[in-house]
Short mmCIF file of C-alpha atoms (C1' of nucleotides) in Angstrom, two decimals:
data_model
loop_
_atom_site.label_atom_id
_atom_site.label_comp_id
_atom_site.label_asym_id
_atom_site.label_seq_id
_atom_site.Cartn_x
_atom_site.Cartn_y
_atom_site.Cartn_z
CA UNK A 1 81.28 94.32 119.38
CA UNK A 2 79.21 96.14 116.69
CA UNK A 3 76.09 95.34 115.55
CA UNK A 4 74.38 92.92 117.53
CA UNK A 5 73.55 89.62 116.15
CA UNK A 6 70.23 88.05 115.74
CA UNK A 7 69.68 84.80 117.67
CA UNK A 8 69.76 82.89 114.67
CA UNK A 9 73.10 84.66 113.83
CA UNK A 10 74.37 83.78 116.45
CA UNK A 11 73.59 80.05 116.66
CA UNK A 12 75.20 80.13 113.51
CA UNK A 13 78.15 82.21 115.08
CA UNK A 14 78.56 79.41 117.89
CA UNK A 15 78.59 76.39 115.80
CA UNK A 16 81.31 77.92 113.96
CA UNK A 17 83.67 78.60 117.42
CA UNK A 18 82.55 75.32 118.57
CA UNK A 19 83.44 73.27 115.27
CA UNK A 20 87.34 75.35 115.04
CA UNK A 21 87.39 74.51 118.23
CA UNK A 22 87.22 70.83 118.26
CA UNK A 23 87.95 70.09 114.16
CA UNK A 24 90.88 72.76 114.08
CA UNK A 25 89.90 74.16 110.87
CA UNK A 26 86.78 76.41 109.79
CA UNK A 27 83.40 74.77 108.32
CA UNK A 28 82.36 75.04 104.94
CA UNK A 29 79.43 76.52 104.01
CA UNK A 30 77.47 73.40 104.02
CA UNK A 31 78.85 71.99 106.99
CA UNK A 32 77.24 74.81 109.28
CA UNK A 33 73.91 74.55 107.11
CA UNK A 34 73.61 70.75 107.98
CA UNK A 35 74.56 71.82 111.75
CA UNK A 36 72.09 74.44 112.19
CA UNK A 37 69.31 73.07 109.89
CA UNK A 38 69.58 74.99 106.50
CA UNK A 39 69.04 72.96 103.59
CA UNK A 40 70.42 75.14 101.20
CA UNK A 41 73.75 76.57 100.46
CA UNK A 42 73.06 80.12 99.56
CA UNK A 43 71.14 80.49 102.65
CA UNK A 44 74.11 79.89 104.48
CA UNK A 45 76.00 82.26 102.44
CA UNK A 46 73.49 84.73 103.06
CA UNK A 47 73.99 84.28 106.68
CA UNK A 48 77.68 84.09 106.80
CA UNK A 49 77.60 87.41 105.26
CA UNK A 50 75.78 89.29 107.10
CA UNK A 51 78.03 87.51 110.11
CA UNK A 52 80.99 89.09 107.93
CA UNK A 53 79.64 92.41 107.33
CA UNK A 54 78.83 92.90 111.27
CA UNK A 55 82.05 92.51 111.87
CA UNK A 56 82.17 88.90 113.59
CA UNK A 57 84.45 86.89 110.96
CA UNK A 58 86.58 87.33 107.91
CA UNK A 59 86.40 85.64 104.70
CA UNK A 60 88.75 84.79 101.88
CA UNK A 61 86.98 84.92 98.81
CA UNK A 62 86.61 81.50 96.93
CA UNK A 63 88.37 79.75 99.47
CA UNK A 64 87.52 76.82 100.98
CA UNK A 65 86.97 76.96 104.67
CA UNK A 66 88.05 80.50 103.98
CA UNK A 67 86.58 82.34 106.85
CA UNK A 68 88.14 83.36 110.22
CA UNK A 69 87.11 84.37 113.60
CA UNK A 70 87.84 87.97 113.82
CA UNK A 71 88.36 88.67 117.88
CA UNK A 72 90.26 85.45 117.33
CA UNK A 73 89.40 82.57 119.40
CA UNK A 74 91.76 80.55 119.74
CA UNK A 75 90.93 77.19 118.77
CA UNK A 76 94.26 75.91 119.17
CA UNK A 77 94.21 75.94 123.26
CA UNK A 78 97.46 77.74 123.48
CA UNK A 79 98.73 76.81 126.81
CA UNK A 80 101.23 79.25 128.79
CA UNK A 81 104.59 79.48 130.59
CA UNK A 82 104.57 82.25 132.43
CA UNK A 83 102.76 84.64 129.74
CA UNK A 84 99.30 85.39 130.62
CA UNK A 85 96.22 84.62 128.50
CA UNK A 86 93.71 87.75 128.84
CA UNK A 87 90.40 87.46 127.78
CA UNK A 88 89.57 89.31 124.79
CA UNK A 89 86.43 90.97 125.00
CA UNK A 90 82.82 92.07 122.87
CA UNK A 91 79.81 93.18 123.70
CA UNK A 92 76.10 92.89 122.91
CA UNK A 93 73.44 94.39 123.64
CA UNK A 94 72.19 92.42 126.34
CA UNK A 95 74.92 92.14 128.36
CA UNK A 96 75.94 94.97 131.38
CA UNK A 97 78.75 96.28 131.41
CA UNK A 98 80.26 95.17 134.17
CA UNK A 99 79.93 91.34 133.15
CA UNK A 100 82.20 92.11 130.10
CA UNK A 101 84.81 89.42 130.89
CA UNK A 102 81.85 86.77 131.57
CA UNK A 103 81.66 86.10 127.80
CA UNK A 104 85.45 86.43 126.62
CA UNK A 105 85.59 85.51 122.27
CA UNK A 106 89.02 84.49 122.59
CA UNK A 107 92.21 84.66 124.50
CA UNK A 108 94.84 86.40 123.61
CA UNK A 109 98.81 85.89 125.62
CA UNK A 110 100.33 88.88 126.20
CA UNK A 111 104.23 89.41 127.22
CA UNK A 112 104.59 90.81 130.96
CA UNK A 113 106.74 93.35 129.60
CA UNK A 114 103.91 95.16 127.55
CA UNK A 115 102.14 95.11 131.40
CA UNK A 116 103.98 97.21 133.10
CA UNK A 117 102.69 99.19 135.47
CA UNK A 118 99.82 97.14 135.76
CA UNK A 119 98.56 96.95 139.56
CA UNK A 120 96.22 93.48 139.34
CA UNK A 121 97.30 91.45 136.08
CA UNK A 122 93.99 89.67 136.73
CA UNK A 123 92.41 92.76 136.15
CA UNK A 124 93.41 93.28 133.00
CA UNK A 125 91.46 92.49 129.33
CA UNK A 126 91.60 93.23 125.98
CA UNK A 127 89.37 95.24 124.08
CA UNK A 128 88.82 96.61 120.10
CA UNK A 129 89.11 100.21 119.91
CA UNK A 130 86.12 101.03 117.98
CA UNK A 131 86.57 104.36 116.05
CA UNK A 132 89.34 106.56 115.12
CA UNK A 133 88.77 109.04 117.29
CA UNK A 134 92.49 108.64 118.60
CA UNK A 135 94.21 108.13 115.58
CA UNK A 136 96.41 111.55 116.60
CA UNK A 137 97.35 109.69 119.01
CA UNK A 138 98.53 106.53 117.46
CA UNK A 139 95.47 104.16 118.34
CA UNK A 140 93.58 102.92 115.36
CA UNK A 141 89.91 101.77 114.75
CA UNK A 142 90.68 97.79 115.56
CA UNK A 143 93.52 98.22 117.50
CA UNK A 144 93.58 95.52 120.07
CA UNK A 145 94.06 97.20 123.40
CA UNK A 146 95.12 95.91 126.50
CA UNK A 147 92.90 97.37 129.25
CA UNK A 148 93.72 97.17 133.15
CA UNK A 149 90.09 97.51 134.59
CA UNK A 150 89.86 100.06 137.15
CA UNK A 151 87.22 101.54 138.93
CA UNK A 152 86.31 105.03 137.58
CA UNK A 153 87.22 107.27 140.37
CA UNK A 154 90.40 105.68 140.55
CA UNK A 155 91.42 106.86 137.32
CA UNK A 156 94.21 109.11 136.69
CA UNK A 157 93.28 112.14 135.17
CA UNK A 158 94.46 112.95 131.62
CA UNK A 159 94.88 109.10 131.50
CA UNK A 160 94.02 107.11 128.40
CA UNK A 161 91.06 104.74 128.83
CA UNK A 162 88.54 102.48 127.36
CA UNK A 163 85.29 103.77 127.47
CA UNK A 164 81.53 102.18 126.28
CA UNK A 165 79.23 104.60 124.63
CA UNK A 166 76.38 102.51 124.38
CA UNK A 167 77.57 99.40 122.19
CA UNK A 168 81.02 100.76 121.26
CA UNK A 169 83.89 100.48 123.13
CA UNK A 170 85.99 103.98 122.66
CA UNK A 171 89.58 105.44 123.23
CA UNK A 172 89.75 108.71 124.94
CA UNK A 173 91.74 110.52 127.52
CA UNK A 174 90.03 110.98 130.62
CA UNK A 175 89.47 114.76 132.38
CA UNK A 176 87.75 114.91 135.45
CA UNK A 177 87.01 119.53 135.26
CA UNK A 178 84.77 121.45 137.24
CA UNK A 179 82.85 118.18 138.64
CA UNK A 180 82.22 116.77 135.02
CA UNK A 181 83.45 114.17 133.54
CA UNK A 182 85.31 114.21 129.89
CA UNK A 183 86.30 111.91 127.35
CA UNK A 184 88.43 113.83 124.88
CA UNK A 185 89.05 112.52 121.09
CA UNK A 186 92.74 113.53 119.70
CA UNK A 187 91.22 114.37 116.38
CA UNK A 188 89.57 117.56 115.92
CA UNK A 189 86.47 115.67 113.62
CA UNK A 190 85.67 113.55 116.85
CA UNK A 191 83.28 115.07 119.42
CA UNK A 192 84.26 115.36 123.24
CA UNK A 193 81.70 113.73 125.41
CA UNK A 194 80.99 114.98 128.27
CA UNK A 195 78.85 113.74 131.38
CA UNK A 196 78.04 114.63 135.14
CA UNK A 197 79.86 111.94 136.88
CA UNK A 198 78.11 108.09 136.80
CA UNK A 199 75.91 109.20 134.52
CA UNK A 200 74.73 105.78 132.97
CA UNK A 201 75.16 106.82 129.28
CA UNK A 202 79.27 105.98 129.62
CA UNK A 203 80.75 103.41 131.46
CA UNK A 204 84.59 103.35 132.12
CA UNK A 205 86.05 99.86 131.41
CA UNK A 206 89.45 101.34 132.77
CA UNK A 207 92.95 102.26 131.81
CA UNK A 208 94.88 101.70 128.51
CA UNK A 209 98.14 99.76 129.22
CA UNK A 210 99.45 98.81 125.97
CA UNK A 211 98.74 98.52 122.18
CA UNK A 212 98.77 95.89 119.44
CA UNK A 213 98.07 96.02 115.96
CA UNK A 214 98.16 93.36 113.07
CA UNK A 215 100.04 95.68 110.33
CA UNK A 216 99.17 93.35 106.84
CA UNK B 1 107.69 56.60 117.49
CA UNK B 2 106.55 55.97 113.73
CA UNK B 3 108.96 55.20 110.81
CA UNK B 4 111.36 58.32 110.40
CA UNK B 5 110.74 61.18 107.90
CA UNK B 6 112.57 61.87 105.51
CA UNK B 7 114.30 65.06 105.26
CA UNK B 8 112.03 66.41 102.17
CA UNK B 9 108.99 64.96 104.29
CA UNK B 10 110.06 66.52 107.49
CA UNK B 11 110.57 69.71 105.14
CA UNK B 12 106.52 69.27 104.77
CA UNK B 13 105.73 68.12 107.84
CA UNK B 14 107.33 71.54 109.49
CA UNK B 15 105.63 73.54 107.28
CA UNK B 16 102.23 71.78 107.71
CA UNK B 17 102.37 72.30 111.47
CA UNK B 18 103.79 75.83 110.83
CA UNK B 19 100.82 77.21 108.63
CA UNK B 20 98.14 75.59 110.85
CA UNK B 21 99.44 77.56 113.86
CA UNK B 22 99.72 80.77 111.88
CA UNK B 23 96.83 80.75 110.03
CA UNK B 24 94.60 78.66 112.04
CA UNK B 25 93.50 76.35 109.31
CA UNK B 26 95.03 73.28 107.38
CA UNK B 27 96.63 73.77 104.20
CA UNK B 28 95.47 72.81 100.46
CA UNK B 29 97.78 70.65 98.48
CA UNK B 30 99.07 73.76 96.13
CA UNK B 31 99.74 76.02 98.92
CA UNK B 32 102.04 73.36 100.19
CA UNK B 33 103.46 73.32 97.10
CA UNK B 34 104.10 76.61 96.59
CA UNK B 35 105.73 76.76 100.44
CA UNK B 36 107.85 74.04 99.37
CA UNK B 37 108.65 74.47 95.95
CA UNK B 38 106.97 71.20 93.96
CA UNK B 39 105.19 72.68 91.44
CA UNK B 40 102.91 69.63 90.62
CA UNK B 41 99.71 69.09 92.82
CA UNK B 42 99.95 65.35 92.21
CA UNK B 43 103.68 65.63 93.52
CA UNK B 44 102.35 67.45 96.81
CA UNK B 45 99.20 64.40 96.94
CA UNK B 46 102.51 61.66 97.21
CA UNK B 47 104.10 63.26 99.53
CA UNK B 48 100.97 63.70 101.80
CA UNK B 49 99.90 60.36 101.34
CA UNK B 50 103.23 59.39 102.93
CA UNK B 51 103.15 61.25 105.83
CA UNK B 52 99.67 59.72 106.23
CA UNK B 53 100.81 56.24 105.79
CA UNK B 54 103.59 56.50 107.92
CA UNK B 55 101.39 58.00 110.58
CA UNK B 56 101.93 61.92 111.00
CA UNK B 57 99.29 63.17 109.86
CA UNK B 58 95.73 61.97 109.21
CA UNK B 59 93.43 62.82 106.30
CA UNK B 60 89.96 62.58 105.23
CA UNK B 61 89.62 61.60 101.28
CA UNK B 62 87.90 64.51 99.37
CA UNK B 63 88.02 67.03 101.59
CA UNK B 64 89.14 70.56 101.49
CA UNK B 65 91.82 71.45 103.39
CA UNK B 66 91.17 67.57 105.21
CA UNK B 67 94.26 66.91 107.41
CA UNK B 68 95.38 67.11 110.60
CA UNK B 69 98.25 66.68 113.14
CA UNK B 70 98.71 63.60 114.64
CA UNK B 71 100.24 63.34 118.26
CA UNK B 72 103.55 61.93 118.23
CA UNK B 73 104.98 61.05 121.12
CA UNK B 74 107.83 63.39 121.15
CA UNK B 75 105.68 65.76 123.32
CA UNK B 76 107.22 68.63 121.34
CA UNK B 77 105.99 67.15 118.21
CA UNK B 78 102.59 68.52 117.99
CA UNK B 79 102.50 70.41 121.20
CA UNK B 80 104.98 73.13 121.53
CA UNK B 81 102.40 74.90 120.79
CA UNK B 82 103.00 77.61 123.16
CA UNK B 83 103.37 81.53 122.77
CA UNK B 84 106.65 81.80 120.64
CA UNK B 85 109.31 84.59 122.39
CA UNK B 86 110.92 86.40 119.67
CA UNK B 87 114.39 88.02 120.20
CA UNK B 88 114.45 91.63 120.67
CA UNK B 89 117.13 93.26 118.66
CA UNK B 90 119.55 96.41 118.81
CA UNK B 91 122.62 97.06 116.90
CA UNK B 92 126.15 99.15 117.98
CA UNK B 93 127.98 100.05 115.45
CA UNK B 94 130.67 97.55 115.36
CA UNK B 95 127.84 94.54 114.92
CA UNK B 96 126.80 93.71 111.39
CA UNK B 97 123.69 93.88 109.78
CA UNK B 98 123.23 90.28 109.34
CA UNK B 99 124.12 88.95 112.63
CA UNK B 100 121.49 91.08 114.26
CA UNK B 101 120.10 87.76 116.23
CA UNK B 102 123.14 87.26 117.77
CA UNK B 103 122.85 89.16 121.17
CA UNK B 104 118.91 89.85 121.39
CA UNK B 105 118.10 91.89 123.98
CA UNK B 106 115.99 89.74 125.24
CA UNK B 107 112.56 88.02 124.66
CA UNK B 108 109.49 88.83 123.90
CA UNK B 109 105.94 86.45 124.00
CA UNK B 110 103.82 86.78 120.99
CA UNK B 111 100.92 85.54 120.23
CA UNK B 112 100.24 83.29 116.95
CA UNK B 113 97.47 85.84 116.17
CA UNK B 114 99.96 88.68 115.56
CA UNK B 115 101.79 86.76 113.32
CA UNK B 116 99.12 85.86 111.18
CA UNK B 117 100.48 85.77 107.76
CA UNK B 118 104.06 84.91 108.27
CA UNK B 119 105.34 82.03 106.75
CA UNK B 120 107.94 81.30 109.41
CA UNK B 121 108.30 82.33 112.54
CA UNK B 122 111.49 81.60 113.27
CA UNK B 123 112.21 84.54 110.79
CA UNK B 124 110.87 86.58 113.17
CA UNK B 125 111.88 89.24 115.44
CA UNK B 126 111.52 91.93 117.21
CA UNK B 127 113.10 96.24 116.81
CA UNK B 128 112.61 99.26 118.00
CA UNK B 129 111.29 102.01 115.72
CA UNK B 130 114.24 104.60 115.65
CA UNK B 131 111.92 107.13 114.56
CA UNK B 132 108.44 109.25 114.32
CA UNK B 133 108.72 109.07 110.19
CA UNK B 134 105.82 107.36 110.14
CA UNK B 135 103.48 108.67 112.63
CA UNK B 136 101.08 109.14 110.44
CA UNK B 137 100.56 105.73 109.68
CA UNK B 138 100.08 104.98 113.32
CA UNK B 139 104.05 104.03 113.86
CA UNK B 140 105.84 106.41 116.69
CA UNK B 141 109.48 106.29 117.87
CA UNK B 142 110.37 103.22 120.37
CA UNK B 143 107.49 100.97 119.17
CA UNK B 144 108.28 97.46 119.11
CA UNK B 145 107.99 96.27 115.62
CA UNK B 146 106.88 92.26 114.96
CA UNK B 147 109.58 92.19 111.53
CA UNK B 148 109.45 88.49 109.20
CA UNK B 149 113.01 88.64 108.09
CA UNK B 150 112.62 88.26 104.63
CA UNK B 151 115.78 89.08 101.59
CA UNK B 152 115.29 92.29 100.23
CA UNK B 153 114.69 90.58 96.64
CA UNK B 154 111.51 89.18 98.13
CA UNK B 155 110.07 92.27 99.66
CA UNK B 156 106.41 92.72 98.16
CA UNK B 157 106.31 96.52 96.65
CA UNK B 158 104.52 98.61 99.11
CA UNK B 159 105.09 96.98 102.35
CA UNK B 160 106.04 98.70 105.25
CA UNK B 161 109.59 97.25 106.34
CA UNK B 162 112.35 97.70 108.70
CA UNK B 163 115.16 98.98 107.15
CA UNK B 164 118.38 99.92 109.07
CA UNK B 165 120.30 103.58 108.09
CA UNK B 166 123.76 103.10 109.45
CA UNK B 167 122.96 102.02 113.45
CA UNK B 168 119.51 103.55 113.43
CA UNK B 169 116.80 101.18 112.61
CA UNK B 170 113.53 102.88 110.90
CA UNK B 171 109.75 101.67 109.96
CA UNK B 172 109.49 102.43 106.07
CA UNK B 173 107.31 102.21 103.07
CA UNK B 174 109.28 100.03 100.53
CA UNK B 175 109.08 100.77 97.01
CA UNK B 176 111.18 99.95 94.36
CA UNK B 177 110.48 101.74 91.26
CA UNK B 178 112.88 102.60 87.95
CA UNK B 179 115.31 100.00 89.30
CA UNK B 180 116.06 102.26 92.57
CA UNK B 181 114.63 101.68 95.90
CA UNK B 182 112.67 104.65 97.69
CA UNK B 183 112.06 104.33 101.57
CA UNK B 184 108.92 106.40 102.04
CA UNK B 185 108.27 108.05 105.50
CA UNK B 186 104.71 108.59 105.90
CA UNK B 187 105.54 112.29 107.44
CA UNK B 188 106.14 115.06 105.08
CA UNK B 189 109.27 116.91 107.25
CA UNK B 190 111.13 113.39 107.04
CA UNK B 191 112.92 112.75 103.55
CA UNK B 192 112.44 110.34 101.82
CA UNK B 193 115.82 107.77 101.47
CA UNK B 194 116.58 106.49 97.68
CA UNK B 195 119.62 103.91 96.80
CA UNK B 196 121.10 101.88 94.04
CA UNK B 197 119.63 98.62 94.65
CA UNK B 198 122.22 96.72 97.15
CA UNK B 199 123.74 100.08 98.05
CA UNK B 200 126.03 99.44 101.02
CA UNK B 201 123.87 102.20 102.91
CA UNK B 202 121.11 100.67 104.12
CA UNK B 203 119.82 96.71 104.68
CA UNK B 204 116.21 95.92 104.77
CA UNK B 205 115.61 93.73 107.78
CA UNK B 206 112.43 92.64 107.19
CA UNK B 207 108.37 93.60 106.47
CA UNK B 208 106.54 94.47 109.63
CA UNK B 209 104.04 92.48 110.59
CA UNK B 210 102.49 93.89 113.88
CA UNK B 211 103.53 96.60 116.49
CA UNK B 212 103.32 96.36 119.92
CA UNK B 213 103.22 99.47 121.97
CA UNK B 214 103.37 100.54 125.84
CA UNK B 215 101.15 103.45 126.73
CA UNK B 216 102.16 104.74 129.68
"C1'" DT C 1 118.41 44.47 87.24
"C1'" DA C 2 115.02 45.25 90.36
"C1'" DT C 3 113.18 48.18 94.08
"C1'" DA C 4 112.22 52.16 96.71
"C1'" DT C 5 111.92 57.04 96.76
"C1'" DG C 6 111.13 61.50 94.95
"C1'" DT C 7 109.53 64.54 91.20
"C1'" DG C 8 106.30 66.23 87.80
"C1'" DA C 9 102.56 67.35 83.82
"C1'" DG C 10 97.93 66.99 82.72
"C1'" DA C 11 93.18 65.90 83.16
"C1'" DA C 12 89.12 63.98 85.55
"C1'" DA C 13 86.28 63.86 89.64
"C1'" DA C 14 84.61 65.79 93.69
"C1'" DT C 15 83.93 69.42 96.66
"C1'" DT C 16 83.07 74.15 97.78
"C1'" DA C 17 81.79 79.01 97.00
"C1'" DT C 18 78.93 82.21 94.49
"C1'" DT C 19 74.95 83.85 92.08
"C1'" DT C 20 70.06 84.16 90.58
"C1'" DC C 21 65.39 83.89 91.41
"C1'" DA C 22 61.58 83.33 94.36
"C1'" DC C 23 58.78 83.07 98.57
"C1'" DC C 24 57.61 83.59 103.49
"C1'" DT C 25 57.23 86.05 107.95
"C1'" DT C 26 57.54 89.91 110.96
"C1'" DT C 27 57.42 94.69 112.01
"C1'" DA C 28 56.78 99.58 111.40
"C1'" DG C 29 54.27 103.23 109.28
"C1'" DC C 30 50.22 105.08 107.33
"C1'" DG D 1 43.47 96.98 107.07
"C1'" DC D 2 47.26 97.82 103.66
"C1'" DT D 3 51.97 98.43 102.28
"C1'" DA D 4 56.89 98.61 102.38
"C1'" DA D 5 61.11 97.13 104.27
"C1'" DA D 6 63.99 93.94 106.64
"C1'" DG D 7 65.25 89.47 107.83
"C1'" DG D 8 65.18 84.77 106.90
"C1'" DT D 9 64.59 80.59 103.92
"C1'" DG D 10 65.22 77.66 99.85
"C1'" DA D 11 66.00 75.35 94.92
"C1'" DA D 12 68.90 75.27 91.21
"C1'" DA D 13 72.67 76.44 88.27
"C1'" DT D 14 77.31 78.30 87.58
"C1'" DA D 15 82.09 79.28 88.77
"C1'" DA D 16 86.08 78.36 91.21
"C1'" DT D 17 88.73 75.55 94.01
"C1'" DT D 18 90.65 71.39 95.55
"C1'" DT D 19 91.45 66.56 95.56
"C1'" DT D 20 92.33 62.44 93.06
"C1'" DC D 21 94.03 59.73 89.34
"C1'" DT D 22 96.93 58.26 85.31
"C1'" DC D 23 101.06 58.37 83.18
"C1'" DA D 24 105.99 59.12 83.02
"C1'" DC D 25 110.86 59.92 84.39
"C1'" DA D 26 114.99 60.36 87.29
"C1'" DT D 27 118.09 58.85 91.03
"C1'" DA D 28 120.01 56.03 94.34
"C1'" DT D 29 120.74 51.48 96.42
"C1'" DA D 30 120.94 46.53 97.21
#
DNA sequence: TATATGTGAGAAAATTATTTCACCTTTAGC
DNA sequence: GCTAAAGGTGAAATAATTTTCTCACATATA
């Protein structure tokens, strides 16, 4: 995901998946302060803010227990027939790469039919697209994607794939040219990357199977 | 099993479990009432406090937002808590506009998360954008569209809807504005549709909630 | 006529979110 | 060593919400 938390951000962060998970319903402000050891209110506010500003949860103003988890964990244990539950996935700083689907923040079921095509359904995750850089294309900043990892030189050229820059997980069609390796925006504004192959500062997560978007 | 419901408890009861799945949190006592249409808070309290004594829900006094499910035995009380399919609809000309559930297509798994919002979700369903009028507000031709049905009269100004022109069935802006209703495309070289209110031409299916999308 | 059930207005009581002010620690820069 | 900025903590008061309570009325049924 973004920004990464501090630890005591995310201590805070965790008691608040733990306690949806097992109470069904988000914490008040003074619930997570007695949890994690805050004695006062606005320092939990202050907190929860900065949790909402990074990205991690949304609030509804002047609501009680008005916050949500935003990669959506589901707290509800959904439990399937038939439809697969993929991992949705984030990212901090600490963690490589390749260990993306060792910290999932929620689970998300997806209909075979938006699959298709898919070689290895166990291969396959979710991921935020993190810019706009693709909006020509119709994927928007937030879109959840559903990713089928692959290893890089297996990747189709003038495919669409996730890609990590660093901390942010991209959209961008994939061109292999003259032994480099490009990532190429579909909005003029956005810069094309490009790298000699396995260059560390990219990492291909793998191809872009399907799209979903919450509209309102 | 506990001492039957009646029907304007089971009325509550439905939409209790309803809004927790969707929204991932227990309702207050006036958003109940608004769903169900008691406009006292102290008529809402009664008819929790029933459903509490007689064992389908439990509460905790002076909290926010302080019940939760019970298990009933009926294993499909509390737990059909799985991945709701939604029909997938098309229309030929001799069906009518209204009995578009009638011969789905077929069905679709969604997840809870992208239907956050909805009030029910057996109102839901799912169509195909009929066309790229709205590309620029990340829509494109053959997308399948997550619609709430809801009556046209209810239709919040400014929502993106599915409306259907004759057989074709199109992703909108709705606006309704000098008592006629305008169906915006968000693409300049697409014109923009205007009717009479109730005009026989068109028939607003529903608002969009989320779009689902195969890339390749 | 009782009795049970459902509805509702209005206000009090309790909880919950927000804001204001202040202080402490760490870290980077000079 | 000093300073500024960022991150974290906390007390106290206010604002908003949510729950609870008190009263009343209407309808159906035994």
């Amino acid at each position: 995901m973004p920004t990464p938390l501090t630890e005591r951000q995310n201590e805070i962060y965790e008691f608040i998946r733990r306690f949806m998970r097992t109470e069904r319903k988000p914490p008040t402000l003074q619930e997570i302060g007695d949890a994690v050891g805050i004695r006062s209110v606005s320092g939990v506010h202050k907190q929860v803010r900065a949790l909402e500003t990074k990205g991690y949860i949304e609030r509804t103003p002047n609501e009680a227990r008005g916050l949500s988890l935003v990669a959506q964990d589901d707290p509800f244990a959904l439990d399937d027939d038939g439809v697969p539950d993929l991992p949705v996935i984030s990212r901090t700083s600490s963690d490589a790469p390749d260990s993306l689907r060792d910290k999932p923040q929620g689970l998300l079921a997806v209909d075979p039919y938006l699959m298709r095509g898919v070689r290895d359904p166990e291969a396959c995750l979710i991921a935020r697209a993190g810019d706009d850089g693709m909006n020509a294309a119709g994927l928007y900043k937030g879109d959840l994607l559903v990713v089928e990892e692959v290893p890089e030189r297996a990747v189709r050229n003038g495919t669409l794939v996730a890609v990590l820059m660093g901390e942010t997980l991209l959209a961008r069609r994939f061109e292999l040219a003259n032994g480099r390796v490009h990532f190429r925006p579909a909005d003029r504004n956005y810069t094309e990357h490009t790298f000699p192959p396995d260059d560390p500062g990219y990492h291909v997560v793998g191809e872009i199977v399907s799209v979903l978007r919450r509209v309102r």
